[in-house]
Coordinates of C-alpha atoms in Angstrom, one line a residue:
M1 CA -20.1 122.5 131.0
A2 CA -18.2 119.4 131.6
D3 CA -21.4 117.2 131.7
I4 CA -22.6 118.8 128.4
Y5 CA -19.4 118.0 126.8
S6 CA -19.2 114.3 128.3
T7 CA -22.7 113.6 127.1
V8 CA -21.6 114.3 123.3
K9 CA -18.4 112.6 123.9
E10 CA -20.1 109.5 125.2
Y11 CA -22.2 109.4 121.9
V12 CA -19.1 110.1 119.7
S13 CA -17.2 107.2 121.8
M14 CA -19.6 104.7 120.6
T15 CA -18.8 105.2 116.9
D16 CA -15.9 103.8 115.2
G17 CA -13.6 106.7 114.3
N18 CA -11.5 104.4 112.0
E19 CA -14.5 104.6 109.3
N20 CA -13.9 108.2 108.5
D21 CA -11.1 110.4 107.0
R22 CA -9.5 113.3 108.7
A23 CA -12.6 115.8 107.6
G24 CA -14.9 113.5 109.5
R25 CA -16.4 112.1 106.2
P26 CA -16.9 108.3 105.6
R27 CA -14.1 106.6 103.6
G28 CA -15.2 104.9 100.5
N29 CA -14.1 101.4 101.7
V30 CA -16.5 101.1 104.6
N31 CA -17.5 97.6 105.4
R32 CA -21.3 97.2 104.6
R33 CA -21.8 94.7 107.3
R34 CA -20.5 97.2 109.9
L35 CA -22.7 99.9 108.3
L36 CA -25.8 97.8 108.7
Q37 CA -25.2 97.0 112.3
G38 CA -27.0 99.4 114.6
T39 CA -28.7 101.2 112.0
A40 CA -31.0 98.8 109.9
G41 CA -34.4 98.5 111.5
T42 CA -33.9 101.2 114.2
L43 CA -36.6 104.0 112.9
G44 CA -38.5 103.5 116.2
A45 CA -35.2 104.4 118.1
A46 CA -34.3 107.2 115.8
L47 CA -37.6 108.9 116.0
A48 CA -37.4 108.8 119.9
S49 CA -33.7 109.5 120.4
A50 CA -32.0 112.8 119.4
G51 CA -28.7 111.3 119.8
I52 CA -26.0 113.8 119.6
Y53 CA -28.4 116.8 119.6
K54 CA -30.0 116.0 123.1
A55 CA -27.3 118.3 124.7
I56 CA -28.7 121.4 122.7
D57 CA -31.3 122.6 125.2
T58 CA -28.8 122.5 127.8
M59 CA -26.1 124.3 125.9
V60 CA -27.9 127.3 125.1
E61 CA -31.1 129.4 126.4
P62 CA -33.5 129.7 123.8
P63 CA -34.0 133.2 122.1
D64 CA -36.1 135.8 124.1
R65 CA -38.8 136.0 121.6
P66 CA -41.6 138.6 122.0
A67 CA -45.2 137.4 122.2
V68 CA -47.5 137.7 119.3
A69 CA -51.3 138.5 119.6
D70 CA -52.2 136.1 116.5
S71 CA -50.0 133.0 116.1
R72 CA -52.8 131.4 114.0
P73 CA -51.2 129.4 111.0
I74 CA -50.9 131.2 107.9
Q75 CA -51.5 129.6 104.5
E76 CA -47.6 129.7 103.6
Q77 CA -46.3 126.6 105.5
Y78 CA -42.6 127.6 104.6
I79 CA -42.8 130.9 106.6
L80 CA -41.7 130.5 110.1
Q81 CA -43.9 133.0 112.0
N82 CA -42.4 135.2 114.8
E83 CA -38.9 134.7 113.6
Q84 CA -37.6 138.2 114.9
V85 CA -34.9 140.2 113.3
V86 CA -32.2 141.7 115.5
M87 CA -29.4 144.2 114.9
V88 CA -26.0 142.6 115.3
D89 CA -22.5 144.1 115.2
G90 CA -19.3 142.8 113.4
S91 CA -19.0 139.8 115.8
G92 CA -22.5 138.7 114.9
V93 CA -23.7 139.7 118.5
Q94 CA -26.9 141.7 119.1
S95 CA -25.9 145.3 119.9
S96 CA -27.5 148.8 120.2
K97 CA -24.8 149.9 117.8
G98 CA -25.3 147.1 115.3
K99 CA -25.9 147.8 111.8
I100 CA -26.5 144.4 110.3
A101 CA -30.0 142.9 110.4
V102 CA -30.0 139.0 110.9
R103 CA -33.1 136.8 111.5
V104 CA -32.8 134.7 114.5
P105 CA -34.0 131.1 113.3
A106 CA -35.0 128.4 115.4
L107 CA -32.6 126.5 117.5
H108 CA -33.7 122.8 116.2
D109 CA -34.4 121.7 112.8
H110 CA -35.6 118.1 111.8
V111 CA -36.4 117.0 108.3
I112 CA -38.1 113.7 107.6
T113 CA -38.3 112.2 104.2
A114 CA -40.6 109.2 103.4
R115 CA -42.2 107.3 100.6
L116 CA -45.9 106.6 101.2
N117 CA -47.3 103.3 102.8
V118 CA -50.9 103.9 101.2
P119 CA -52.4 102.1 98.1
A120 CA -52.6 104.2 95.0
N121 CA -56.6 104.5 94.8
A122 CA -58.9 107.1 95.4
K123 CA -60.6 105.8 98.5
A124 CA -57.3 105.1 100.2
L125 CA -55.7 108.4 99.3
Q126 CA -58.8 110.6 100.6
E127 CA -58.8 108.7 103.9
A128 CA -55.2 109.4 104.3
R129 CA -55.7 112.9 103.4
H130 CA -58.1 113.3 106.2
H131 CA -56.2 111.2 108.6
L132 CA -53.0 113.3 108.0
E133 CA -54.9 116.6 108.1
S134 CA -56.4 115.6 111.5
A135 CA -52.9 114.9 113.0
L136 CA -51.5 118.1 111.7
L137 CA -54.5 120.0 113.4
E138 CA -54.0 118.2 116.5
L139 CA -50.3 119.7 116.4
E140 CA -51.5 123.0 115.7
R141 CA -53.9 122.8 118.6
R142 CA -51.0 121.8 121.0
F143 CA -48.4 124.1 119.7
P144 CA -48.4 127.6 118.1
S145 CA -46.7 127.7 114.5
T146 CA -43.7 129.7 115.7
P147 CA -40.1 128.9 117.1
T148 CA -41.6 128.7 120.6
G149 CA -44.1 126.0 119.4
V150 CA -43.4 124.0 116.1
G151 CA -43.4 125.4 112.7
T152 CA -44.3 122.6 110.3
T153 CA -43.8 122.4 106.5
V154 CA -45.2 119.4 104.4
A155 CA -43.7 119.4 100.8
W156 CA -44.3 116.9 98.3
G157 CA -41.9 115.3 95.7
L158 CA -42.5 114.5 91.8
P159 CA -42.9 110.7 92.8
Y160 CA -46.1 111.4 94.7
F161 CA -47.7 113.2 91.7
H162 CA -46.6 110.9 89.1
H163 CA -47.6 107.6 90.9
Y164 CA -50.6 108.7 92.9
I165 CA -52.2 111.2 91.0
P166 CA -51.8 110.2 87.5
T167 CA -55.5 111.8 86.3
L168 CA -57.9 114.1 88.0
G169 CA -61.1 112.6 87.8
K170 CA -63.5 115.5 88.8
T171 CA -63.9 119.0 87.4
S172 CA -63.2 121.9 89.6
G173 CA -62.7 125.5 89.7
Y174 CA -59.0 124.7 89.2
F175 CA -59.0 121.7 86.7
K176 CA -61.1 120.0 84.2
A177 CA -61.7 116.3 84.7
G178 CA -59.2 114.1 82.8
T179 CA -56.3 116.5 83.6
R180 CA -53.1 114.2 83.4
Y181 CA -50.1 114.6 85.4
P182 CA -47.9 116.7 85.0
A183 CA -50.5 119.3 83.4
Y184 CA -52.0 120.2 86.8
L185 CA -48.8 121.5 88.4
P186 CA -47.9 125.1 88.5
V187 CA -46.3 126.2 85.2
D188 CA -43.1 128.3 85.2
A189 CA -44.4 130.9 82.9
K190 CA -41.3 132.9 82.6
T191 CA -39.0 129.9 81.7
S192 CA -41.5 128.2 79.4
K193 CA -41.8 131.5 77.4
K194 CA -37.8 131.5 77.4
E195 CA -37.5 127.8 76.1
G196 CA -40.6 127.7 73.8
Q197 CA -42.2 124.7 75.7
T198 CA -44.0 124.2 78.9
V199 CA -41.9 124.2 82.0
Y200 CA -43.2 123.3 85.5
A201 CA -42.1 125.3 88.6
L202 CA -41.3 121.9 90.2
Q203 CA -38.7 119.9 88.2
E204 CA -36.5 116.8 89.0
A205 CA -33.2 117.7 90.9
R206 CA -30.3 117.9 88.5
T207 CA -26.4 117.8 89.2
F208 CA -24.1 121.0 88.7
P209 CA -20.5 121.4 87.5
S210 CA -18.8 121.7 91.0
D211 CA -20.5 118.6 92.5
E212 CA -18.1 116.3 94.2
P213 CA -19.2 113.9 96.7
P214 CA -16.6 112.4 98.9
P215 CA -14.5 109.5 97.7
G216 CA -16.4 106.1 97.5
F217 CA -19.8 108.0 97.2
G218 CA -20.4 107.8 93.6
P219 CA -22.7 110.4 92.1
V220 CA -24.9 112.8 94.2
R221 CA -28.2 110.7 94.9
L222 CA -30.9 112.5 93.3
E223 CA -33.6 111.4 95.5
Q224 CA -37.1 110.2 94.9
N225 CA -39.0 110.6 98.2
D226 CA -43.0 111.2 98.0
V227 CA -42.8 113.5 100.8
A228 CA -40.6 115.6 103.4
V229 CA -41.5 117.2 106.5
L230 CA -39.8 120.1 108.1
L231 CA -40.1 120.7 111.9
R232 CA -38.5 123.9 113.4
S233 CA -38.6 124.8 117.0
D234 CA -36.5 126.3 119.9
S235 CA -37.6 123.3 122.0
L236 CA -36.4 119.7 121.4
A237 CA -39.3 118.4 123.2
N238 CA -41.9 120.2 121.0
I239 CA -40.2 118.5 118.0
A240 CA -40.2 115.1 119.6
A241 CA -44.2 115.4 120.2
A242 CA -44.6 116.7 116.6
M243 CA -42.7 113.6 115.2
D244 CA -44.7 111.3 117.4
V245 CA -47.9 112.8 116.2
L246 CA -47.0 112.7 112.5
F247 CA -44.7 109.5 112.4
G248 CA -45.7 107.5 115.6
H249 CA -48.1 104.5 115.6
G250 CA -51.5 104.2 117.4
G251 CA -54.4 106.4 118.2
N252 CA -54.8 109.4 115.7
R253 CA -50.8 109.1 114.9
A254 CA -50.0 109.3 111.2
G255 CA -47.0 107.3 111.1
G256 CA -49.0 104.3 109.3
L257 CA -49.1 106.5 106.2
F258 CA -45.3 106.8 105.7
K259 CA -42.2 104.6 105.1
V260 CA -39.6 106.8 106.6
T261 CA -36.4 107.0 104.4
S262 CA -34.3 109.5 106.4
I263 CA -34.4 111.7 109.4
R264 CA -32.0 114.6 109.2
R265 CA -31.4 116.8 112.4
G266 CA -29.6 119.9 112.9
F267 CA -29.3 123.3 114.4
S268 CA -28.7 126.9 113.8
G269 CA -27.4 130.1 116.0
G270 CA -27.3 130.0 119.6
G271 CA -24.7 133.0 119.8
F272 CA -26.8 136.1 118.8
Y273 CA -26.9 137.5 122.3
G274 CA -23.1 137.0 123.4
Q275 CA -22.8 133.2 124.4
Q276 CA -21.0 130.8 122.5
G277 CA -22.9 129.6 119.4
L278 CA -23.9 126.0 118.9
P279 CA -21.9 125.2 115.7
S280 CA -18.7 126.1 118.0
K281 CA -19.9 124.1 120.9
L282 CA -21.1 121.1 119.2
A283 CA -18.3 120.9 116.8
L284 CA -15.7 121.2 119.8
A285 CA -17.5 118.6 121.8
A286 CA -17.8 116.2 119.0
D287 CA -13.9 116.6 118.0
I288 CA -14.7 117.6 114.4
P289 CA -11.2 118.5 112.7
G290 CA -11.1 122.3 112.3
A291 CA -13.6 123.0 115.1
Q292 CA -11.3 125.1 117.2
S293 CA -11.4 127.7 114.4
I294 CA -15.2 128.3 114.1
P295 CA -15.7 131.8 115.7
R296 CA -17.3 131.7 119.3
Q297 CA -20.4 133.3 118.2
A298 CA -20.7 132.2 114.6
Q299 CA -24.2 131.1 113.4
G300 CA -22.9 128.4 111.3
F301 CA -19.6 126.1 110.9
L302 CA -18.0 128.4 108.2
G303 CA -18.3 131.4 110.3
F304 CA -20.6 133.7 108.6
A305 CA -24.4 134.3 109.4
T306 CA -26.9 132.6 107.2
T307 CA -29.8 134.5 107.8
L308 CA -28.9 138.1 107.0
D309 CA -32.1 139.7 106.4
S310 CA -30.7 141.2 103.1
N311 CA -30.2 137.8 101.9
M312 CA -33.6 136.4 102.8
G313 CA -36.8 137.1 100.5
P314 CA -39.3 139.4 102.5
G315 CA -42.9 138.6 103.2
V316 CA -44.4 136.3 100.7
I317 CA -42.0 137.2 97.7
A318 CA -41.1 133.4 97.3
N319 CA -44.9 132.2 96.9
L320 CA -45.7 130.9 93.5
E321 CA -48.2 133.8 92.5
T322 CA -46.5 136.8 94.2
L323 CA -44.3 138.0 91.3
P324 CA -46.1 139.0 88.0
G325 CA -45.6 136.6 85.2
L326 CA -43.4 134.1 87.1
T327 CA -46.1 131.4 87.2
D328 CA -49.6 130.6 86.3
Q329 CA -50.8 130.6 89.9
W330 CA -52.3 134.3 90.0
P331 CA -54.9 135.1 90.9
N332 CA -56.7 131.7 91.7
G333 CA -54.3 128.7 91.2
Y334 CA -54.8 125.6 93.2
F335 CA -51.3 126.0 94.7
K336 CA -51.6 129.9 95.2
Q337 CA -49.8 130.7 98.3
G338 CA -47.4 127.7 98.0
T339 CA -43.8 127.5 96.9
T340 CA -41.0 125.2 95.5
M341 CA -38.4 123.7 98.0
H342 CA -34.9 122.5 97.4
L343 CA -33.4 119.9 100.0
S344 CA -29.8 118.6 99.7
H345 CA -26.9 117.5 102.0
L346 CA -23.5 118.6 102.1
F347 CA -20.3 117.9 104.0
Q348 CA -18.3 121.0 105.1
D349 CA -14.6 120.5 105.3
L350 CA -13.5 122.9 108.1
V351 CA -9.8 122.1 107.9
T352 CA -9.5 123.1 104.2
W353 CA -11.7 126.3 105.0
Y354 CA -10.1 127.6 107.9
E355 CA -6.2 126.1 107.6
Q356 CA -5.4 125.2 104.1
N357 CA -7.4 127.1 101.3
F358 CA -8.5 130.3 103.3
P359 CA -6.1 130.6 106.4
Q360 CA -6.7 134.3 106.8
Y361 CA -10.0 135.9 107.6
E362 CA -9.6 138.3 104.4
D363 CA -9.3 135.2 102.4
R364 CA -12.5 133.9 103.9
V365 CA -14.4 137.0 103.5
G366 CA -13.3 137.4 99.7
A367 CA -14.5 133.7 99.4
M368 CA -17.7 134.0 101.2
L369 CA -18.7 137.5 99.6
H370 CA -16.3 138.6 96.9
P371 CA -12.6 139.3 96.4
G372 CA -11.2 143.0 97.2
L373 CA -12.9 143.7 100.4
S374 CA -10.7 144.8 103.3
P375 CA -12.8 143.6 106.4
A376 CA -11.8 144.5 109.9
P377 CA -9.5 141.9 111.5
A378 CA -12.0 140.5 114.0
P379 CA -13.9 137.5 112.4
G380 CA -17.6 138.2 112.5
T381 CA -20.7 138.9 110.6
L382 CA -20.7 140.7 107.2
A383 CA -23.4 141.3 104.7
L384 CA -23.3 142.0 101.1
Q385 CA -26.2 144.6 101.0
P386 CA -28.6 144.8 98.1
P387 CA -28.1 145.1 95.1
G388 CA -24.9 143.2 95.6
Q389 CA -22.7 142.4 92.7
S390 CA -23.8 142.4 89.1
E391 CA -22.9 139.6 86.7
A392 CA -20.6 142.0 85.0
E393 CA -19.0 143.2 88.2
V394 CA -18.3 139.3 89.0
A395 CA -16.7 138.9 85.7
Q396 CA -14.6 142.2 86.2
G397 CA -13.5 140.9 89.6
V398 CA -12.4 137.4 88.0
R399 CA -10.2 139.3 85.3
R400 CA -8.7 141.3 88.2
Y401 CA -8.4 138.7 91.2
H402 CA -8.6 135.7 89.3
S403 CA -11.5 134.6 91.6
Y404 CA -15.0 135.3 92.4
G405 CA -17.1 135.2 95.9
H406 CA -20.0 132.9 96.7
T407 CA -22.6 135.5 97.6
G408 CA -21.5 137.9 95.0
S409 CA -21.6 135.5 92.2
M410 CA -25.5 134.7 93.1
S411 CA -26.4 138.0 94.0
E412 CA -28.0 139.2 90.6
V413 CA -29.6 136.0 89.8
D414 CA -31.5 135.4 93.1
S415 CA -33.0 139.0 93.3
T416 CA -35.1 141.4 91.4
T417 CA -33.5 143.1 88.4
S418 CA -35.7 146.1 88.4
P419 CA -38.1 147.8 90.6
T420 CA -41.0 145.4 90.6
T421 CA -44.7 145.7 92.1
S422 CA -46.1 142.4 93.1
N423 CA -49.6 141.0 92.4
Y424 CA -50.5 142.2 95.9
G425 CA -49.4 145.8 95.2
K426 CA -46.2 145.4 97.1
A427 CA -43.2 147.3 95.7
Y428 CA -39.9 145.6 95.8
P429 CA -36.5 147.7 94.9
T430 CA -33.8 146.5 92.6
G431 CA -31.8 143.9 94.3
T432 CA -34.7 142.5 96.4
T433 CA -33.7 138.7 97.3
I434 CA -36.5 136.4 96.2
P435 CA -35.4 132.9 97.7
V436 CA -35.9 132.2 101.5
R437 CA -33.1 130.2 103.0
G438 CA -34.0 127.6 105.6
D439 CA -30.8 125.5 105.9
F440 CA -29.2 124.5 109.1
D441 CA -25.8 122.8 110.2
T442 CA -25.7 119.3 111.2
L443 CA -23.4 116.4 112.5
D444 CA -25.3 114.0 110.8
N445 CA -23.2 111.7 108.4
P446 CA -25.0 112.2 106.4
F447 CA -28.2 111.4 108.1
H448 CA -29.4 110.9 111.8
Y449 CA -31.2 107.7 110.4
T450 CA -31.6 106.2 106.9
S451 CA -33.7 103.1 105.8
D452 CA -30.8 102.4 103.4
P453 CA -27.5 102.8 105.3
A454 CA -25.4 101.1 102.8
A455 CA -26.4 103.1 99.8
D456 CA -26.5 106.4 101.9
H457 CA -23.0 105.7 103.2
Y458 CA -24.3 105.9 106.9
S459 CA -21.9 106.3 109.8
K460 CA -22.4 107.1 113.2
T461 CA -19.3 109.1 113.4
P462 CA -20.2 113.0 113.6
A463 CA -19.1 115.0 110.5
A464 CA -19.6 118.8 109.9
G465 CA -22.3 119.1 107.4
L466 CA -25.4 121.2 106.2
H467 CA -28.8 120.3 105.2
F468 CA -29.4 122.9 102.8
I469 CA -33.1 123.9 102.3
Q470 CA -34.1 126.8 100.1
F471 CA -37.9 128.1 99.1
Q472 CA -38.3 130.0 95.6
P473 CA -41.3 130.3 93.4
T474 CA -39.8 128.1 90.9
I475 CA -36.8 125.3 90.7
A476 CA -35.6 127.2 87.6
I477 CA -34.7 129.9 90.1
F478 CA -32.8 127.6 92.3
N479 CA -31.0 126.1 89.2
L480 CA -29.9 129.5 88.0
V481 CA -28.7 130.5 91.5
R482 CA -26.6 127.4 91.8
L483 CA -25.1 127.5 88.4
S484 CA -24.0 131.2 89.3
M485 CA -22.2 129.5 92.2
D486 CA -20.1 127.6 89.8
G487 CA -19.7 130.7 87.6
H488 CA -22.1 129.5 84.9
Y489 CA -24.6 132.1 83.6
P490 CA -27.1 132.2 80.9
D491 CA -24.8 134.2 78.6
R492 CA -21.3 133.3 79.9
T493 CA -19.1 130.9 82.0
L494 CA -16.2 132.3 84.1
P495 CA -13.1 131.1 83.5
V496 CA -12.5 129.5 86.8
E497 CA -12.5 125.8 87.4
P498 CA -15.6 125.2 89.7
R499 CA -14.1 123.3 92.3
S500 CA -10.8 125.3 92.8
P501 CA -10.3 127.6 95.8
H502 CA -11.0 130.6 93.5
A503 CA -14.6 129.6 93.0
G504 CA -16.1 131.0 96.1
I505 CA -16.6 128.4 98.8
N506 CA -17.0 125.5 96.5
S507 CA -13.7 123.7 97.4
V508 CA -14.9 123.0 100.9
L509 CA -18.4 121.7 100.0
Q510 CA -19.3 118.0 98.9
T511 CA -22.9 117.3 98.2
T512 CA -24.2 114.0 98.7
H513 CA -27.9 114.1 98.2
R514 CA -30.6 116.2 96.6
Q515 CA -34.2 116.6 95.7
N516 CA -36.7 119.3 95.0
Y517 CA -40.3 119.3 96.4
L518 CA -43.5 121.4 95.8
V519 CA -44.8 123.1 99.1
P520 CA -48.6 123.5 98.7
P521 CA -50.6 126.3 100.6
R522 CA -51.8 124.9 104.1
R523 CA -55.2 124.3 102.9
H524 CA -54.1 121.8 100.6
R525 CA -50.9 120.3 102.5
S526 CA -52.4 117.0 103.2
F527 CA -52.2 114.7 100.0
P528 CA -52.7 117.6 97.5
L529 CA -55.2 116.9 94.8
A530 CA -56.4 113.7 96.2
E531 CA -59.7 115.1 96.4
F532 CA -60.2 115.2 92.7
L533 CA -59.6 111.5 92.4
V534 CA -62.6 109.0 91.5

């Protein structure tokens, strides 16, 4: 273990610790020249090097995942196949007596964002479409789309559609010739009916009441990337191979199609089978303030499991077309079997979480779930089982305890409110979660690589953070969930200041970047709609 820790500390020692505050976040007066040194022009090195994360594969054994008879890719890009569920006990460890179902995520998660390096004309885009799809098919031939291989998700931002797909020139079974942006995008039928105007499933990212980046950051950066690629695997070598295929240069590699804007790396889990988890190991090795308080087997920095099966949308419920009346993609929409994706970066202040605002485990349970619970004294994994708290119960809790919990505040707005039968005939009971989370902890500050280190306030000094990813049928659902996290509901606002210690976990989170994306089905993942250009 000494060699592992020295590997991480060697990386940390190359950074200037004076650039950061006590929580590991960059200070507002960081010298621009120092930020640029060693970061500008280093994309090739960033793609080839895992930096501080190279120690992960020597720190933990990959999960023992059962073999699957059929690992062929499915149309739902966002679903990581063969991500098994285990039963864990109160400490978050798999046990025959475990009563809490948890999905075992991939150990490694990487996100690459980019703008396109392709002319905005039909011929160039259609050639790029063929090139990217060829690279993705090569990747699938080499690796199954599972955690033991590489799960690949290609998502597209509004700037892509606005700039590159202004008008569809061909009539198809989906659209008429002459359809202009944004009329070809999936329509959020439910929100459109409520607001009396057309609202699309994919919307621009917005800010929220509790947003407060670190001092000197300015407002949350609402990004404008064309594309984001999510890679998930138990093997860092597999992810490196995938990055080479998709963003390397030469041969059939697709890197010439993109101008990479950021590389975001991170990890999840590692402690489900009794060993020390990655959040504890890496945070301690990187000397993150507050790291000594992270529970040994914790899946995340804050000490709670983030992939509770009850908090993850089952099956294909997060598809655009699955729930009746939600969008216009049933039965034959172009984006059927796709979804939307929210991506953001947040710093997590472990000192404030464990030592200042919530020093007792019972305090942290109340902040994470809801106040009034009496948990066992040993820190571990707890689940707020469906249907969770209603909005009225959250408000009642505020009147009694003058506070509300993170999960409790969201449990009604992110779930079915009545028994629902999907368009595929699947029955979902009241309280079934709709979104699927894919977030992961990180030591990026705020990214592993950025093409604009000054604007992104890049630092090499590791910092506890979260690359938050959530898939849901419409961005309106994400916005409702995120607003409820701040105590803002469609029909009421809770009398709690949204950044106070009484507002769930908001006081320990600082969001820096945010963007929304559309995830097409696999058949349209490469430059969607380009085939209809003339």
